[in-house]
Coordinates of C-alpha atoms in Angstrom, one line a residue:
M85 CA -4.2 -10.6 -4.6
R86 CA -7.6 -12.5 -4.5
Y87 CA -9.5 -10.9 -2.0
I88 CA -12.1 -13.3 0.0
K89 CA -14.9 -10.9 -1.1
E90 CA -14.3 -12.0 -4.6
L91 CA -14.0 -15.5 -3.9
R92 CA -16.8 -17.7 -5.6
D93 CA -17.7 -21.1 -5.4
G94 CA -15.8 -23.7 -7.9
E95 CA -12.7 -21.6 -8.2
R96 CA -9.1 -22.5 -7.5
V97 CA -7.2 -20.1 -5.2
V98 CA -3.5 -19.8 -4.5
D99 CA -2.7 -16.8 -2.5
F100 CA -1.8 -15.1 0.9
Y101 CA -4.0 -15.0 3.8
L102 CA -3.8 -14.0 7.6
C103 CA -4.5 -17.4 9.6
R104 CA -6.6 -15.9 12.8
Q105 CA -7.9 -19.1 14.1
R106 CA -6.3 -22.5 13.9
Q107 CA -8.1 -25.8 15.5
S108 CA -7.5 -29.3 15.6
M109 CA -10.6 -31.1 15.1
K110 CA -11.7 -34.9 15.0
S111 CA -14.0 -36.0 12.2
Q112 CA -17.4 -37.6 13.8
K113 CA -17.8 -40.0 10.6
T114 CA -14.1 -41.1 10.0
G115 CA -12.4 -40.7 13.1
K116 CA -9.5 -38.7 11.4
N117 CA -8.0 -35.6 12.7
Y118 CA -8.7 -32.6 10.7
L119 CA -7.9 -28.4 10.9
S120 CA -10.2 -26.1 11.1
L121 CA -9.3 -22.7 9.9
T122 CA -10.1 -18.9 9.7
L123 CA -8.4 -17.0 7.1
S124 CA -8.9 -13.3 6.7
D125 CA -7.6 -10.6 4.7
K126 CA -9.1 -6.5 4.6
T127 CA -12.1 -8.0 2.7
G128 CA -13.6 -10.1 5.4
N129 CA -12.8 -13.7 7.0
I130 CA -13.6 -17.0 5.5
S131 CA -13.5 -20.8 6.7
G132 CA -10.8 -23.5 5.5
K133 CA -10.7 -27.1 6.1
V134 CA -7.5 -29.4 5.7
W135 CA -8.9 -32.8 5.8
D136 CA -5.7 -34.4 4.4
I137 CA -2.6 -33.6 7.0
S138 CA 0.1 -34.4 4.9
R139 CA 3.8 -33.2 4.2
D140 CA 1.8 -30.6 2.0
I141 CA 0.8 -29.0 5.3
Q142 CA 3.9 -27.1 7.0
S143 CA 4.4 -26.1 10.3
F144 CA 2.2 -22.8 10.9
S145 CA 0.5 -21.0 13.8
E146 CA -2.4 -18.5 14.5
G147 CA -1.5 -15.0 13.9
D148 CA 1.1 -16.1 10.6
Y149 CA 0.7 -15.2 6.8
I150 CA 0.5 -18.4 5.0
K151 CA 0.2 -19.4 1.1
I152 CA -2.7 -21.9 0.6
D153 CA -3.6 -23.8 -1.9
A154 CA -7.5 -24.5 -1.7
T155 CA -10.6 -25.2 -3.7
V156 CA -13.7 -23.0 -3.1
Q157 CA -16.6 -24.7 -1.8
T158 CA -20.3 -23.7 -0.6
F159 CA -21.4 -25.3 2.7
N160 CA -24.6 -24.6 4.5
N161 CA -25.2 -21.6 2.4
E162 CA -21.7 -20.2 3.3
L163 CA -18.3 -20.3 1.3
Q164 CA -15.4 -22.2 2.8
L165 CA -11.8 -23.2 1.7
N166 CA -11.1 -27.1 1.1
I167 CA -7.2 -26.5 1.8
K168 CA -4.3 -29.0 0.1
K169 CA -1.5 -27.1 0.7
I170 CA -0.1 -24.7 3.2
R171 CA 3.5 -22.9 4.0
K172 CA 4.2 -20.1 6.0
A173 CA 4.6 -17.3 3.9
L174 CA 8.0 -15.3 3.9
E175 CA 9.1 -12.0 4.4
G176 CA 8.4 -9.7 1.5
E177 CA 5.9 -12.1 0.0
Y178 CA 2.8 -10.1 1.4
D179 CA 1.6 -6.7 2.3
E180 CA 0.1 -6.2 5.4
A181 CA -2.1 -3.5 4.1
D182 CA -3.8 -6.3 2.5
Y183 CA -5.0 -7.9 5.6
I184 CA -6.1 -4.9 7.9
P185 CA -9.3 -3.6 7.0
T186 CA -9.4 0.2 7.8
T187 CA -12.2 2.7 7.7
D188 CA -13.5 4.8 4.8
K189 CA -13.5 7.6 6.9
N190 CA -10.8 10.2 7.0
V191 CA -9.2 9.6 10.9
S192 CA -7.7 13.2 11.0
Q193 CA -11.1 14.7 10.3
L194 CA -12.8 12.4 13.1
Y195 CA -9.9 13.3 15.6
E196 CA -10.3 17.1 14.6
K197 CA -14.3 16.5 15.4
L198 CA -13.6 14.9 18.6
T199 CA -11.1 17.9 20.0
E200 CA -13.8 20.1 18.7
Y201 CA -16.8 18.4 20.8
I202 CA -13.7 18.6 23.7
S203 CA -13.8 22.3 23.2
S204 CA -17.8 22.6 23.2
T205 CA -17.9 21.2 26.3
E206 CA -18.3 24.0 29.6
N207 CA -17.9 22.5 32.4
P208 CA -14.0 22.8 33.5
Y209 CA -13.8 19.8 34.8
I210 CA -15.0 17.6 32.3
R211 CA -13.3 19.6 29.7
K212 CA -10.0 19.1 32.1
L213 CA -10.5 15.2 32.3
L214 CA -11.1 15.0 28.2
T215 CA -8.3 17.0 27.3
S216 CA -6.2 14.8 29.7
I217 CA -7.4 11.7 28.4
F218 CA -7.4 12.1 24.3
I219 CA -5.0 15.2 23.8
E220 CA -2.4 15.5 26.5
N221 CA -2.0 11.5 26.9
K222 CA 0.0 10.9 23.3
A223 CA -0.1 7.2 23.5
I224 CA -4.1 6.8 24.3
S225 CA -4.8 9.2 21.4
D226 CA -2.6 7.2 19.0
S227 CA -4.3 4.3 20.0
F228 CA -7.7 5.6 19.6
K229 CA -7.3 6.6 16.0
K230 CA -5.8 3.3 15.0
H231 CA -7.8 0.8 17.4
T232 CA -10.9 -1.5 16.2
A233 CA -14.6 -1.2 18.3
A234 CA -14.8 -4.7 18.2
K235 CA -13.6 -8.1 17.4
A236 CA -16.3 -9.2 15.0
M237 CA -19.9 -7.4 15.8
H238 CA -19.4 -3.8 14.1
H239 CA -16.7 -1.4 13.2
N240 CA -14.2 -4.1 13.6
Y241 CA -11.4 -2.3 11.5
M242 CA -8.3 0.1 12.3
G243 CA -10.1 3.4 13.0
G244 CA -13.6 1.7 13.5
L245 CA -13.4 2.8 17.6
I246 CA -12.9 6.3 16.6
E247 CA -15.6 6.2 13.9
H248 CA -18.0 4.4 16.2
T249 CA -17.2 7.1 18.8
I250 CA -17.7 10.3 17.0
S251 CA -21.0 8.7 15.4
V252 CA -22.4 8.0 19.1
T253 CA -21.4 11.6 20.2
D254 CA -23.2 12.9 16.8
I255 CA -26.1 11.1 18.0
C256 CA -25.8 12.4 21.3
S257 CA -25.2 15.9 20.5
F258 CA -28.4 15.9 18.7
M259 CA -30.6 14.3 21.3
A260 CA -29.2 16.5 24.2
S261 CA -30.4 19.6 21.9
H262 CA -33.7 17.8 21.1
Y263 CA -35.0 16.7 24.9
E264 CA -35.2 19.0 28.2
N265 CA -33.4 17.7 31.5
V266 CA -30.5 16.6 29.9
N267 CA -26.7 17.7 30.8
R268 CA -25.1 18.2 27.7
D269 CA -21.3 18.3 28.8
I270 CA -21.8 15.0 31.0
L271 CA -23.8 13.4 27.9
I272 CA -21.2 14.3 25.3
A273 CA -18.0 13.3 27.7
S274 CA -20.3 10.0 28.6
A275 CA -20.2 9.5 24.9
L276 CA -16.6 10.3 23.6
L277 CA -15.6 8.0 26.7
H278 CA -17.9 5.3 26.5
D279 CA -15.8 2.4 25.0
I280 CA -12.3 4.0 26.2
G281 CA -11.5 0.2 27.8
K282 CA -11.6 -1.1 24.4
L283 CA -8.0 0.0 24.3
K284 CA -7.2 -2.4 27.0
E285 CA -9.9 -4.6 26.3
L286 CA -8.8 -5.8 23.0
S287 CA -5.3 -6.7 21.2
E288 CA -3.7 -4.2 18.6
F289 CA -4.0 -5.5 14.7
P290 CA -3.5 -7.9 12.8
N291 CA -4.2 -10.1 15.8
I292 CA -7.4 -8.8 17.4
D293 CA -8.2 -11.1 20.7
Y294 CA -9.3 -10.2 24.0
T295 CA -6.5 -9.4 25.9
D296 CA -6.6 -11.7 29.8
D297 CA -8.0 -8.2 31.4
G298 CA -10.4 -7.9 28.6
E299 CA -11.5 -11.6 29.5
L300 CA -11.8 -11.4 33.3
L301 CA -12.9 -7.4 33.4
G302 CA -14.4 -6.4 29.9
H303 CA -14.2 -2.9 28.7
I304 CA -17.2 -1.6 30.6
V305 CA -15.1 -2.2 34.1
M306 CA -12.0 -1.3 32.6
G307 CA -13.6 2.1 31.0
S308 CA -15.2 3.0 34.3
E309 CA -12.1 2.5 36.5
Y310 CA -9.7 4.4 34.5
I311 CA -12.2 7.4 34.1
G312 CA -12.0 7.2 37.8
K313 CA -8.6 7.3 37.8
V314 CA -7.8 10.4 35.8
A315 CA -10.6 12.3 37.6
D316 CA -9.1 11.8 40.8
S317 CA -5.9 13.0 39.5
I318 CA -7.6 16.3 38.9
E319 CA -7.8 18.7 41.6
G320 CA -11.1 19.4 43.3
F321 CA -13.0 17.0 40.7
P322 CA -16.6 16.7 42.4
H323 CA -16.9 13.1 43.5
Q324 CA -20.6 13.4 42.2
L325 CA -19.6 14.3 38.6
R326 CA -17.2 11.5 38.7
S327 CA -20.0 8.9 39.6
L328 CA -22.2 10.3 37.0
L329 CA -19.9 10.0 34.1
Q330 CA -18.6 6.3 35.6
H331 CA -22.5 5.4 36.1
N332 CA -22.9 6.1 31.9
I333 CA -20.1 4.1 31.4
L334 CA -21.4 1.2 33.4
A335 CA -24.9 1.3 32.2
H336 CA -24.3 1.9 28.6
H337 CA -24.9 -1.5 27.2
G338 CA -28.8 -1.1 28.9
E339 CA -29.5 -4.3 30.0
Y340 CA -27.7 -6.6 32.5
E341 CA -27.9 -9.7 29.8
Y342 CA -26.1 -7.5 27.4
G343 CA -23.1 -6.8 30.1
S344 CA -24.1 -3.8 31.8
P345 CA -23.3 -3.8 35.0
K346 CA -25.8 -1.2 36.1
L347 CA -29.3 -0.5 34.3
P348 CA -29.4 3.1 33.0
R349 CA -30.8 5.4 36.0
T350 CA -30.1 8.9 34.3
I351 CA -31.5 10.6 31.5
E352 CA -28.0 10.9 30.1
A353 CA -27.2 7.0 30.7
F354 CA -30.5 6.2 28.6
I355 CA -29.6 8.2 25.7
L356 CA -26.3 7.0 25.3
H357 CA -27.2 3.6 25.5
C358 CA -30.0 4.5 22.8
A359 CA -26.9 6.0 20.8
D360 CA -24.5 3.1 21.3
D361 CA -26.8 0.5 20.1
T362 CA -28.2 2.2 17.4
D363 CA -25.0 2.9 15.8
A364 CA -23.5 -0.5 16.4
K365 CA -27.1 -2.1 14.6
V366 CA -27.5 0.3 12.0
K367 CA -23.6 -0.2 11.1
M368 CA -24.4 -4.3 11.1
F369 CA -27.4 -3.5 8.4
E370 CA -25.0 -1.3 6.4
T371 CA -22.4 -4.1 6.6
A372 CA -24.5 -7.0 5.6
I373 CA -25.9 -4.8 2.5
A374 CA -22.1 -4.0 1.7
D375 CA -20.8 -7.5 1.8
S376 CA -24.0 -9.2 -0.1
S377 CA -23.1 -11.2 -3.2
N378 CA -27.1 -11.4 -3.7
S379 CA -28.2 -10.0 -7.1
G380 CA -31.7 -9.6 -5.9
P381 CA -33.3 -7.4 -3.0
W382 CA -32.6 -9.8 -0.1
A383 CA -29.3 -9.2 1.4
G384 CA -29.4 -12.5 3.5
Y385 CA -29.9 -13.6 7.0
N386 CA -27.7 -12.2 9.7
K387 CA -27.2 -14.2 12.4
I388 CA -26.4 -11.5 15.0
L389 CA -29.6 -9.5 14.4
A390 CA -31.5 -12.6 14.0
R391 CA -33.6 -11.5 10.3
N392 CA -33.2 -11.7 6.8
I393 CA -31.8 -8.3 5.7
R394 CA -33.5 -6.2 2.7
K395 CA -32.0 -4.0 0.5
T396 CA -34.2 -1.0 0.0
E397 CA -34.4 -1.2 -3.8
F398 CA -37.7 0.2 -5.5

C-alpha cells in the first residue's frame, strides 16, 4: 500500500483509502460542480478533488473505503490529490489496520500504570470512584484503552486517550510532590478522569466524529455529569469532595474562550489545566516534527500553534 505520508508531488497513485469527508461544491470560476474529499490512512489525511464527475466516479459515501486513481499535486504548499477515478472497495481488498492510526505506546502497560495510580490514592471514596469506573466497568475500561483523545488536534489515534491521560497524570503526580497545599488524591483522580467524557463525545474508529451529545454538550459537561452520577452511587460519598472533583473537570480547559464553563479556582484545578495544556501542545510539536518532510531544520508552519516550528538541530 502507498501510505499518504509517502506520497510525493507529481506521482500517480492507484490505491485504497478511507473517505472521511465528502462535500459537493461549485467552482466560482467555471460554475461546475466538483467533489471535495478528505482521504486518510493510518499515516495521516490528504485533501482530494474530483473536478470531472463522470461515469468513472462511482457511488460512494463518507466512511467508505474507496479505490482511487489520482495524481499528487501541490496546492498552497500542501499536497492534494487530483482524482480521476473512484470506486467503492470490495470486501477483502483492504486491511483496516492500514487505516487506523495507533499509539506506539504499549496499551497494556499504560493501563497497568493507570491501576497503579488508583492504588496509590489514600482516600477510600476516591479509590472507590476510580475503581468503579476504570476497573469494575469493563465497557469503560475496554473503550478507554482504544479511544482517541481528539478528532484532529492531538493524540488523535487509537489508544490516544489513555496515552494522553497517563501523560497528564504523570505531570500532575510530579507537581503534587513539588508544591505545597496540593491534595494529591484529588489531583490524581481529576487527571485520570479529566477526559472521560470523550468516550461519549467522539464516535469509535474508523469514522471519528462528534456525536450528537458531543456537539450539544461536549466532553467537559458530560464528564462532570458522569463523575457526579457515579459518586452519588457510592454510599456516603462526601458532597464537597464530589464538587471539588467536578470543578476540576469543568475548569480543565482553563479559560472561557477555550470551552471551560468555569475558571480554575483551586490549586488542583489550575495544575490539571496546565498539565493538560502542556501535554496537548508538546504532542503537537512532536507530531509536526515527525510528519515534516522538509530536509532542513524547519518543520514548517503549524496552523493550530500559529507558528513556524524548528527542529532542534545543532
